[in-house]
Coordinates of C-alpha atoms and ligand atoms in Angstrom, one line a residue:
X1 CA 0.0 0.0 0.0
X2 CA 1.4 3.5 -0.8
X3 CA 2.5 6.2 2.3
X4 CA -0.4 8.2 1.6
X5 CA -3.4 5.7 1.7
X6 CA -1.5 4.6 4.9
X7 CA -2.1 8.1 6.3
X8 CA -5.1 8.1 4.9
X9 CA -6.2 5.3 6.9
X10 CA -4.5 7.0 9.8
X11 CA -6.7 10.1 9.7
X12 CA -10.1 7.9 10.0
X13 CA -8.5 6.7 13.6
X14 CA -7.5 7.7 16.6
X15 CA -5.4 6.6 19.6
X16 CA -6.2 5.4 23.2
X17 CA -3.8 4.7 25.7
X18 CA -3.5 4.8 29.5
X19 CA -0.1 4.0 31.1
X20 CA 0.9 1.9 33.6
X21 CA 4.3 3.3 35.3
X22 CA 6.4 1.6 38.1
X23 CA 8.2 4.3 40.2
X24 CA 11.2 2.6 42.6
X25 CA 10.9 4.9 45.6
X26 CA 14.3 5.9 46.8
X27 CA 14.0 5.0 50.4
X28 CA 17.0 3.6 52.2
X29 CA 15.4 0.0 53.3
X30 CA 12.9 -2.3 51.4
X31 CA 9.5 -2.0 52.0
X32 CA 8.6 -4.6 54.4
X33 CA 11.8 -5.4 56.1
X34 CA 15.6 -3.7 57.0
X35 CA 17.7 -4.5 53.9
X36 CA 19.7 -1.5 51.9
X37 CA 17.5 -0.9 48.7
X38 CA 20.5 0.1 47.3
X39 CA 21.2 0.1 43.9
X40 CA 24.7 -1.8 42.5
X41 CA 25.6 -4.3 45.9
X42 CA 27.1 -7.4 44.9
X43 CA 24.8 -10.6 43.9
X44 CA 22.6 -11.2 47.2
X45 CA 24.2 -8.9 49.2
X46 CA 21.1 -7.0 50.6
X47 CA 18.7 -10.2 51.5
X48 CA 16.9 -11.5 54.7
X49 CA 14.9 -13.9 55.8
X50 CA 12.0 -11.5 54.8
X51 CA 13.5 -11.2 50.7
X52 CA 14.4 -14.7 50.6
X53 CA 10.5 -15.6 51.7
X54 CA 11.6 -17.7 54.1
X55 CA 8.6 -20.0 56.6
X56 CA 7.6 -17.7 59.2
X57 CA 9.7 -14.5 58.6
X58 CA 7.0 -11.7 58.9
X59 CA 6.9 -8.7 56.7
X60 CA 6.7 -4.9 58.6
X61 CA 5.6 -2.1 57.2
X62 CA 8.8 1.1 56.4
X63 CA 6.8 3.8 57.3
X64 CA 8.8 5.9 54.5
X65 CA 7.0 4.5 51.7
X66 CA 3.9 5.3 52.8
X67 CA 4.9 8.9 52.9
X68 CA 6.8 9.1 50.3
X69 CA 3.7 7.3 48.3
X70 CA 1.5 10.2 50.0
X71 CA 3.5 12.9 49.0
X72 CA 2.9 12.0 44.7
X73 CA -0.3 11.0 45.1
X74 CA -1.4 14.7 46.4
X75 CA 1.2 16.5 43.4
X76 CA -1.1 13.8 41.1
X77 CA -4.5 15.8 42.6
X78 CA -5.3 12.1 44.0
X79 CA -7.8 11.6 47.2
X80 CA -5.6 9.2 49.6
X81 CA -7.2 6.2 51.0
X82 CA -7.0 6.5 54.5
X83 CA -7.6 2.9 55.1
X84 CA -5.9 0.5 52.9
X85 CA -4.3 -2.9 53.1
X86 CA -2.2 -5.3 51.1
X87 CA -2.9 -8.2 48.7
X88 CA -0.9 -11.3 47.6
X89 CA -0.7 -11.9 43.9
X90 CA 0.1 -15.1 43.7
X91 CA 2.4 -16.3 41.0
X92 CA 5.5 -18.8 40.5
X93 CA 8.8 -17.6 39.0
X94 CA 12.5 -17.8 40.5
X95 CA 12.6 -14.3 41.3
X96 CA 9.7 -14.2 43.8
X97 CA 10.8 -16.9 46.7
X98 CA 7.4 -16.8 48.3
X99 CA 5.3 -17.8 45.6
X100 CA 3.6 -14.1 45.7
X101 CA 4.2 -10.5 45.2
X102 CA 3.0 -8.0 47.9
X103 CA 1.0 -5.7 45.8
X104 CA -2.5 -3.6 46.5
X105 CA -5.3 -4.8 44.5
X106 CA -8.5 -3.3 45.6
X107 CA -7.5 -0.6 47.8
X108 CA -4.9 1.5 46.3
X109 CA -3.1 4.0 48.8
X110 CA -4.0 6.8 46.6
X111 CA -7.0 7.4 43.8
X112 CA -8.8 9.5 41.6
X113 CA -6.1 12.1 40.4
X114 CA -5.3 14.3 37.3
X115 CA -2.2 15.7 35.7
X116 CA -2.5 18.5 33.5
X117 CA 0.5 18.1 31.0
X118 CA 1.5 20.9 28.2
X119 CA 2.1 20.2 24.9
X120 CA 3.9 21.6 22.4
X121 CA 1.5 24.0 20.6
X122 CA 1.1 25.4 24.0
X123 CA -2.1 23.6 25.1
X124 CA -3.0 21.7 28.4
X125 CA -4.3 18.6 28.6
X126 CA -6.0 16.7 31.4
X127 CA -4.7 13.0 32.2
X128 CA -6.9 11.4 34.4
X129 CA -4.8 9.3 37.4
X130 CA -6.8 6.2 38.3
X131 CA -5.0 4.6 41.2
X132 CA -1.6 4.6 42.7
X133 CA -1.2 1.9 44.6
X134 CA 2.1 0.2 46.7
X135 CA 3.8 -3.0 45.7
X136 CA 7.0 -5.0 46.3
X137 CA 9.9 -5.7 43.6
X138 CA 10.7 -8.8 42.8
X139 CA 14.2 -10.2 42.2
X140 CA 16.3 -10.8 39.2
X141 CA 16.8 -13.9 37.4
X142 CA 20.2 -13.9 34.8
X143 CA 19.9 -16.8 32.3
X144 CA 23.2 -15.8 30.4
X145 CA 25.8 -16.3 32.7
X146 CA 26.4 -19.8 32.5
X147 CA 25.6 -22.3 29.8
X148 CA 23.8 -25.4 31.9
X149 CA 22.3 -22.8 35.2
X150 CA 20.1 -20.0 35.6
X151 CA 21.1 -18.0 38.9
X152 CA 19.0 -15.9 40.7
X153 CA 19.9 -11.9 42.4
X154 CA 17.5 -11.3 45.3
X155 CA 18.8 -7.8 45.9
X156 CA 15.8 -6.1 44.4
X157 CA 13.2 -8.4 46.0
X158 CA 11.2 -6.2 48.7
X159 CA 12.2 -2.9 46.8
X160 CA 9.9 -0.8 47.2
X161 CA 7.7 0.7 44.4
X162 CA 4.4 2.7 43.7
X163 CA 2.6 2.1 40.6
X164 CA 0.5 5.1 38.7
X165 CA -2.0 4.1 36.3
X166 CA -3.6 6.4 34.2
X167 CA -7.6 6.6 32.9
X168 CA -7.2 6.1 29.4
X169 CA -7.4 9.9 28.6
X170 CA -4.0 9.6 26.3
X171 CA -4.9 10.5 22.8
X172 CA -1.4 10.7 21.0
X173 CA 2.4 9.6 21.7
X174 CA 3.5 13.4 22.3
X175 CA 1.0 13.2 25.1
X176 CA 2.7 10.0 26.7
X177 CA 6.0 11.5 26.5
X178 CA 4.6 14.6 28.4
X179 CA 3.1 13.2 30.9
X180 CA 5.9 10.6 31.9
X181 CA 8.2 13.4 31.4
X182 CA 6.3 15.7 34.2
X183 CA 6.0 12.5 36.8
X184 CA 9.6 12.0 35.9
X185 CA 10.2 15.7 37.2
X186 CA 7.6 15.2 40.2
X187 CA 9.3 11.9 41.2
X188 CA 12.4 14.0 41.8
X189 CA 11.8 17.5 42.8
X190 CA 9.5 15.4 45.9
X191 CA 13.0 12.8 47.0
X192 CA 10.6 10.4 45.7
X193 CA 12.7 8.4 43.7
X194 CA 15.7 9.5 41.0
X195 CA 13.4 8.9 38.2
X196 CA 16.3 6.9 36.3
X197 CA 14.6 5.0 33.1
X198 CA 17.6 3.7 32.1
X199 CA 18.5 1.7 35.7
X200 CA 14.7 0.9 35.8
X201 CA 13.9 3.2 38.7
X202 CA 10.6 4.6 36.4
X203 CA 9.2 1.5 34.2
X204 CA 5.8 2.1 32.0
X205 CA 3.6 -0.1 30.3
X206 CA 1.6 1.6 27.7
X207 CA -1.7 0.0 27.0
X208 CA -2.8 0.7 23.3
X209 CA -5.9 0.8 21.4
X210 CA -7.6 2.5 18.2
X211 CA -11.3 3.3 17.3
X212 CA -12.5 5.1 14.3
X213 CA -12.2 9.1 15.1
X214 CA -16.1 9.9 16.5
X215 CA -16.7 6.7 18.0
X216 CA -17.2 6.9 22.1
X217 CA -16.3 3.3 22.5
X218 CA -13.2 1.3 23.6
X219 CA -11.5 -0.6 20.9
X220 CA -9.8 -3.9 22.1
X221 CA -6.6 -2.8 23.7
X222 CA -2.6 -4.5 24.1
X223 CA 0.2 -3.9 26.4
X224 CA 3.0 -2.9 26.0
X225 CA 5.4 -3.8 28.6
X226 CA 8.7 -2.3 30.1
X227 CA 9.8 0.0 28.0
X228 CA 12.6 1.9 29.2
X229 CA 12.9 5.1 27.8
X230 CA 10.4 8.1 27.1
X231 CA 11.4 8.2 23.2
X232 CA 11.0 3.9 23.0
X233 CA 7.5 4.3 24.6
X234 CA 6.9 7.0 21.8
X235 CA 8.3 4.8 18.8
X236 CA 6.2 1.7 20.7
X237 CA 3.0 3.9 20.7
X238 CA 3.5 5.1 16.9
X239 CA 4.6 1.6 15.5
X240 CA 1.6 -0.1 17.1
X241 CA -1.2 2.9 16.1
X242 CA 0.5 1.7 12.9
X243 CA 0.2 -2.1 13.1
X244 CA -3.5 -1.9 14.7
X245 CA -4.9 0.3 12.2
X246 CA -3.2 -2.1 9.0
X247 CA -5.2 -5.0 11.1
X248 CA -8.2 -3.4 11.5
X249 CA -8.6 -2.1 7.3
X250 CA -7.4 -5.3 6.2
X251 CA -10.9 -6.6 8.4
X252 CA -8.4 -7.8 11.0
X253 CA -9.6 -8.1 14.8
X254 CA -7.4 -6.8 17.8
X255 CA -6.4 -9.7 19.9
X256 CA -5.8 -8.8 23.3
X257 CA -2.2 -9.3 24.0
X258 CA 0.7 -8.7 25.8
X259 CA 3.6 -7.3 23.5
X260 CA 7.6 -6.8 23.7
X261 CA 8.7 -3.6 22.0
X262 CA 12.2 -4.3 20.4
X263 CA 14.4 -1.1 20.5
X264 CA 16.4 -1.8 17.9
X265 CA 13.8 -2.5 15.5
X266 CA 11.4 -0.3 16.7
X267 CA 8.7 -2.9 16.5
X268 CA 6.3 -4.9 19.2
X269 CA 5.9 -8.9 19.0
X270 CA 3.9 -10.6 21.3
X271 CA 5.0 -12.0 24.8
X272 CA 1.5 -14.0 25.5
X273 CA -2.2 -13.1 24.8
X274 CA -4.6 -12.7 27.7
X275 CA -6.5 -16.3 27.4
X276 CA -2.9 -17.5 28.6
X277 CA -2.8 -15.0 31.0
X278 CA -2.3 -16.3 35.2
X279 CA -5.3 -16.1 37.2
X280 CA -3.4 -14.3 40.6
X281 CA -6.2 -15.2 43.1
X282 CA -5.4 -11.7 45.2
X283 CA -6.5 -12.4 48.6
X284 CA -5.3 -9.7 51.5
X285 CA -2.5 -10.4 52.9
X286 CA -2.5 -12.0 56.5
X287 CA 0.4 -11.0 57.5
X288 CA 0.0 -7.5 57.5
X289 CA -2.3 -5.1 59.1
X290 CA -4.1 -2.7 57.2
X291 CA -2.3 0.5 56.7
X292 CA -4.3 3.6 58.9
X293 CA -3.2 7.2 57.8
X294 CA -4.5 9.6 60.7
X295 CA -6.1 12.8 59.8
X296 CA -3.0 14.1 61.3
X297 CA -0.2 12.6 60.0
X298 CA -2.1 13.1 56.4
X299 CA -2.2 16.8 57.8
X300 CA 1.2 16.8 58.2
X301 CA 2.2 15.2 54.6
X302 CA 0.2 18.0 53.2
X303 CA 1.9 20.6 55.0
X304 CA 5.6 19.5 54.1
X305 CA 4.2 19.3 50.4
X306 CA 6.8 22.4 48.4
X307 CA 5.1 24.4 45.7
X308 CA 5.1 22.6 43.0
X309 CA 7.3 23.4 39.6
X310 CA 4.2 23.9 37.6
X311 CA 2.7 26.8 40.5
X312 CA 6.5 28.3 41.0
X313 CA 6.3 29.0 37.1
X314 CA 3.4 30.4 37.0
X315 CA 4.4 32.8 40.0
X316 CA 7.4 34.0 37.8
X317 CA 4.8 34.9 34.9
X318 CA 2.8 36.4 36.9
X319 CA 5.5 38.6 38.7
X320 CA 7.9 39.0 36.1
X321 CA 6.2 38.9 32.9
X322 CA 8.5 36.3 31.6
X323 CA 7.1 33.8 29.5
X324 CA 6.4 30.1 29.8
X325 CA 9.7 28.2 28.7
X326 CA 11.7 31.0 30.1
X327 CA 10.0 30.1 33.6
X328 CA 9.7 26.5 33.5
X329 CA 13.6 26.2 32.8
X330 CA 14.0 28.3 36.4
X331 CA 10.9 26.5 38.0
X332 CA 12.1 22.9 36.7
X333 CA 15.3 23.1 38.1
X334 CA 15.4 22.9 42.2
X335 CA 18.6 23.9 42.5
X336 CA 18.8 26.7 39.8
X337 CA 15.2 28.0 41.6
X338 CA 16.9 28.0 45.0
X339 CA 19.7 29.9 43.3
X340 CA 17.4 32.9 42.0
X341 CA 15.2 33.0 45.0
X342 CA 18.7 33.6 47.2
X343 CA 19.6 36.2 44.3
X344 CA 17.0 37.5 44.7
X345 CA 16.3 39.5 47.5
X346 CA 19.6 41.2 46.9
X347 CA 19.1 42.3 43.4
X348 CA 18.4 45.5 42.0
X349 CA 15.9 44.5 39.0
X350 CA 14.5 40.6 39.1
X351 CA 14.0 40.4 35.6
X352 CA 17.5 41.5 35.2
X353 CA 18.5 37.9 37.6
X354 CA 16.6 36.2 35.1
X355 CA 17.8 37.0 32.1
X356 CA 21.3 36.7 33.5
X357 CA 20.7 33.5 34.5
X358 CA 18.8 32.3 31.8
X359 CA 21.7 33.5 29.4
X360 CA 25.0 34.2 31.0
X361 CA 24.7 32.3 33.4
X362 CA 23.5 29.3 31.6
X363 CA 26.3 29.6 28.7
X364 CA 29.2 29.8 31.9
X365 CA 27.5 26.5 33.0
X366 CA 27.2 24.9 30.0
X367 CA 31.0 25.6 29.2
X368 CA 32.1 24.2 31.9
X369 CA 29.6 21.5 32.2
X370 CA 28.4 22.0 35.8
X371 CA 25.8 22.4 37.2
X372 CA 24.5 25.5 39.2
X373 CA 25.2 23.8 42.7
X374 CA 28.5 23.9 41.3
X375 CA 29.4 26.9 40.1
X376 CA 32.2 28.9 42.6
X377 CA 30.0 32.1 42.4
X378 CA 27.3 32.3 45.3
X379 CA 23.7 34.1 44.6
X380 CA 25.0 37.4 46.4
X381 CA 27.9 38.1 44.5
X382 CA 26.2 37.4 41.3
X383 CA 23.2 39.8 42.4
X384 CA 26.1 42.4 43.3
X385 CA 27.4 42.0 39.4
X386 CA 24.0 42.6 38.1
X387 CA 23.5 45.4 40.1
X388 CA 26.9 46.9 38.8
X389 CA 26.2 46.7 35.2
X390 CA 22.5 47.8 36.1
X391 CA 23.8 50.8 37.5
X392 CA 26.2 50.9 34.6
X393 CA 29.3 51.0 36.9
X394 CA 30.8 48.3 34.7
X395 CA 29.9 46.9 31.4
X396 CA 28.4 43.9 30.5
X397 CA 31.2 42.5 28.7
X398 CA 33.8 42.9 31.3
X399 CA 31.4 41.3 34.0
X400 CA 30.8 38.4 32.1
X401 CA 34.7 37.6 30.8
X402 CA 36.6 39.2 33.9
X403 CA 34.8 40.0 36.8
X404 CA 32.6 36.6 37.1
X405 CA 35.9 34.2 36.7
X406 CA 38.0 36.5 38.6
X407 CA 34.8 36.3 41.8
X408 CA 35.2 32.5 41.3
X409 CA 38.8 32.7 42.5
X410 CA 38.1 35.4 45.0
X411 CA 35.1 34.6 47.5
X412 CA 35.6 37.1 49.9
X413 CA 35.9 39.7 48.5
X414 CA 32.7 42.0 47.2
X415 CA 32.3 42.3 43.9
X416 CA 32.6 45.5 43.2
X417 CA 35.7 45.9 45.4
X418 CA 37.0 43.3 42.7
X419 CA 35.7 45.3 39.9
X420 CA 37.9 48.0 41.5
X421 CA 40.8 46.1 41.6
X422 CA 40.7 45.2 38.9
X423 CA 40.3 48.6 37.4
X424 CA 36.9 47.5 35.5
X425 CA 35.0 50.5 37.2
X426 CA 33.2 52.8 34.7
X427 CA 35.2 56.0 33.9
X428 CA 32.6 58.4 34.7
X429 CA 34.2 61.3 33.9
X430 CA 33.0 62.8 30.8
X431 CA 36.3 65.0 30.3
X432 CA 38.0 61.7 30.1
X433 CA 36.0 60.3 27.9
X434 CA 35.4 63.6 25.4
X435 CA 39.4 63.2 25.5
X436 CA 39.2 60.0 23.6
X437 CA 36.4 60.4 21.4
X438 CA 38.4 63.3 19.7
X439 CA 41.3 61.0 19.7
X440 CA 39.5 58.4 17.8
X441 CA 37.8 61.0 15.3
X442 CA 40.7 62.6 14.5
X443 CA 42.6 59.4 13.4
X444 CA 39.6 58.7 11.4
X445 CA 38.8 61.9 9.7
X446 CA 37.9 59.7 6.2
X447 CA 34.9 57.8 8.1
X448 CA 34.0 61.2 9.9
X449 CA 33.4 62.6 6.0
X450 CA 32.0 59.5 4.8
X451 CA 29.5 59.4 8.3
X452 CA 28.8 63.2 7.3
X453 CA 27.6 62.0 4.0
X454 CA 25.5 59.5 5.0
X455 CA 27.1 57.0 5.6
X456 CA 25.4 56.0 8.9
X457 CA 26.9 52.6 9.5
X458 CA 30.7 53.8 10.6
X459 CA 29.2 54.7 13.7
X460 CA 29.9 51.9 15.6
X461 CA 33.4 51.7 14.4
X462 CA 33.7 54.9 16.2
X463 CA 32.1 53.7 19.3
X464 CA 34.5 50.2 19.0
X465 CA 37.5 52.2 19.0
X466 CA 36.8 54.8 21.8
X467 CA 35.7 51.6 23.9
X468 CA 39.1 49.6 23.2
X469 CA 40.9 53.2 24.3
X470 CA 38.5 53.0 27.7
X471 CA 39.3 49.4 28.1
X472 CA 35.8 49.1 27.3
X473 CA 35.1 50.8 30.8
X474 CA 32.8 53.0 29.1
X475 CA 29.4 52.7 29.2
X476 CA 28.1 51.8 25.6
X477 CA 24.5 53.8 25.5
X478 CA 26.4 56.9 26.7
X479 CA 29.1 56.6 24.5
X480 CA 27.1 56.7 21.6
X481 CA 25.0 59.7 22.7
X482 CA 28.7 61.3 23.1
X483 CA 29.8 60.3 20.1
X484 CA 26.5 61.2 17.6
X485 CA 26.4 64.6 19.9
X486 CA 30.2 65.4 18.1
X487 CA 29.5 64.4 15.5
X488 CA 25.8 66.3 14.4
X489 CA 27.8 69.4 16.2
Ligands
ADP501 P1 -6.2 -4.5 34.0 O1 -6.5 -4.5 35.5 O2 -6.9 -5.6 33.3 O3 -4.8 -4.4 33.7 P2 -7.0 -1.8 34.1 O4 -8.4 -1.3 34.1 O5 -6.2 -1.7 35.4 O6 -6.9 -3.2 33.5 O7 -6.2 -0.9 33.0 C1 -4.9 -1.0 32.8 C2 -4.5 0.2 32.0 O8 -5.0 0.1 30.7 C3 -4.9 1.6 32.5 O9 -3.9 2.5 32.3 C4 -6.0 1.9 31.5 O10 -6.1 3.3 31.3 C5 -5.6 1.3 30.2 N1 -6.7 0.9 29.3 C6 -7.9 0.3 29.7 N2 -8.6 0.1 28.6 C7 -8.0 0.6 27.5 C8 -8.2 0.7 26.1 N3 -9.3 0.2 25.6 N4 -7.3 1.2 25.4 C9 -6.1 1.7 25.9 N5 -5.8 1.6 27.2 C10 -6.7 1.1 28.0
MG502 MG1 -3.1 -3.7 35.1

């Protein structure tokens, strides 16, 4: 079939998807006993009689989880369930010792959310959050590593994890990417977890279905599982809108399935279809009590909750008049935001911070590939160099290419003491500077004629070359004024 009946077919349907994403919270110790939930130990180096599932070893509750599974269920909009208790899901594999995974089946710690996520034509869209709900890791079974025996890392087993599942309110592949991209950001700016796709700290599996575009009902849906990046689950969503649409107009049927996406194709295959699927007869977990949140310690959650990146940028729109992007780089960064808030109070003209930040600032960084917690130069003595060259006591130029590098040598001294030091203070004096302009028209007395003429453009030769006389301690705006005053005289 030719590329354009394909996209044809492709404008008579449209996508539905709703995403299922695994979060490892980044607490210490597992979730039910004492082991490090560290990342990168040694083969069964963090296991206990709890992870290894042995008779009789009784799961107990890290307290930490719960909060920290509080904390991104109220930035998701959810209601927390105040009373909820754990399931076993009951399954056999190597990596899961007792037989069953600690999950929550019909009461999920947290419900009924939303995420608004923005997309790139500048429009918000609404992403319904189902559940989140708490759940054990299991362990890691390696099949390569020896040619007659499978072995078995229980590190991971009893990690803890939250999973996020979404209504299926996703409508396109840009809108996956958005929204895992925003809980990747919430996950960190809470200490929820480091958000890591590539270590398997954030896992998603994207449910996908069509229906013909008008159509209210749910077309037969598959899953796609694990897939490690943002950009994979966009090339999974977009090969499988694909594939399911070429089923459905060659009079195909969906089968509901369970699907492998293969990076390096960029194609899904299937893993197992549903009728094969395990029954898990969930059954609440004896061994634990149910989990009570008090109104007080949900209080208290709610209290310690930060404004959240999305509220921060709309703060610095509001006050500053800076637009969107420009404010989500400073709100999306919690260490650059802590950065300007500390400049802040000490600088002149806040829109001046920003644009220093967002330019200067940002090129220094880049160059030396750090980040701002890094940089030598503290939030006061960066506010003191904006205020210089807003008060036009030194120029821009020489702020940016002496005066910062020179502050990151020097802490304790001011900046504009250093600025005086190192001779980069303004000349004010207007004798001074007269002195030079005639110096600099007098050795160009051709361009002077030519400017006379008409030809407008030699100005700013003039103004280079009286500013390489001043050691470009001049300010620029004045200069000119000087300069175009001689000159029309
Ligand atoms: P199950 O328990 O069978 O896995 P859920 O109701 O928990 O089913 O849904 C799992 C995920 O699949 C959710 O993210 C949901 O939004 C999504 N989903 C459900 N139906 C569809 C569909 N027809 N097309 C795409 N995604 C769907
Ligand atoms: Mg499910």
């Amino acid at each position: 079939m030719s590329i354009s009946n394909i996209e044809k077919k492709a404008d008579n349907f449209e996508l539905v998807s709703g995403l299922e994403v695994h979060v490892q919270l980044n607490t210490q110790s597992k979730i039910f006993c004492s082991d490090s939930a560290a990342f990168g130990a040694g083969p069964n180096e963090h296991i206990s009689t709890v992870s290894l599932g042995l008779p009789g070893a009784l799961p107990k509750l890290n307290k930490e989880v719960v909060e920290k599974a509080m904390r991104i269920g109220l930035a998701l909009n959810c209601e927390i369930n105040q009373y909820n208790f754990f399931d076993r899901k009951n399954y056999f594999y190597a990596d899961l010792p007792k037989g069953y995974q600690i999950t929550q089946d019909n009461s999920p710690i947290c419900k009924n959310g939303y995420l608004n996520v923005r997309l790139g034509d500048g429009s918000e869209k609404r992403i319904g959050i189902n559940r989140i709900h708490l759940e054990e890791d299991a362990g890691k079974s390696m099949h390569d590593q020896d040619a007659q025996f499978s072995f078995v890392d229980l590190n991971r087993a009893g990690v803890p994890l939250i999973e996020i599942v979404t209504e299926p309110d996703i409508r396109s592949s840009e809108e996956a990417a958005a929204l895992l991209t925003e809980i990747r950001q919430l996950v960190r700016f809470l200490d929820v977890s480091d958000g890591n796709m590539e270590e398997g700290s954030l896992r998603c599996d994207a449910n996908i279905s069509i229906r013909e575009k008008g159509s209210t009902a749910f077309g037969t849906r598959c899953e796609v599982k694990n897939v490690n990046s943002i950009r994979n689950v966009r090339r999974a969503m977009d090969f499988e809108f694909g594939r399911q649409i070429e089923v459905v107009s060659n009079g195909g049927k969906i089968i509901q399935s369970t699907l492998n996406f293969d990076a390096d194709k960029g194609t899904t295959s299937p893993m197992r279809s549903k009728e094969e699927a395990n029954d898990y007869r969930y059954f609440p977990d004896p061994d634990l009590p149910p989990v009570v949140i008090s109104n007080e310690w949900l209080a208290k959650v709610k209290s310690g909750m930060p404004t959240l990146p999305k509220e921060l940028a709309q703060n610095l729109i509001n006050e500053l008049g800076i637009n969107q992007s420009e404010a989500a780089v400073l709100a999306d960064d919690r260490d650059l935001y802590q950065y300007y808030i500390a400049a802040k109070t000490e600088v002149g003209n806040q829109k001046s911070l920003v644009n220093w930040l967002l330019g200067s600032v940002r090129a220094i960084l880049n160059e030396k590939q750090i980040e701002i917690a890094g940089y030598p130069v503290k939030p006061l003595k960066l506010a003191q160099v904006i205020n210089l060259v807003d008060q036009k006591k030194i120029s821009q130029q020489n702020a940016i290419q002496t005066l910062l590098p020179a502050l990151e040598e020097n802490t304790d001294v001011s900046a504009e003491e250093l600025a005086k030091q190192l001779n980069l203070l303004i000349v004010e004096d207007v004798d001074a500077i007269a002195a030079l302009i005639d110096e600099v028209l007098a050795k160009y007395q051709p361009q002077v004629e030519a400017y006379r003429k008409g030809k407008k453009g030699v100005l700013g030769l003039f103004v280079g070359e009286v500013m390489k006389l001043a050691k470009g301690k001049a300010d620029a705006k004045k200069l000119n004024e000087l300069i175009l005053k001689r000159l029309e005289a």
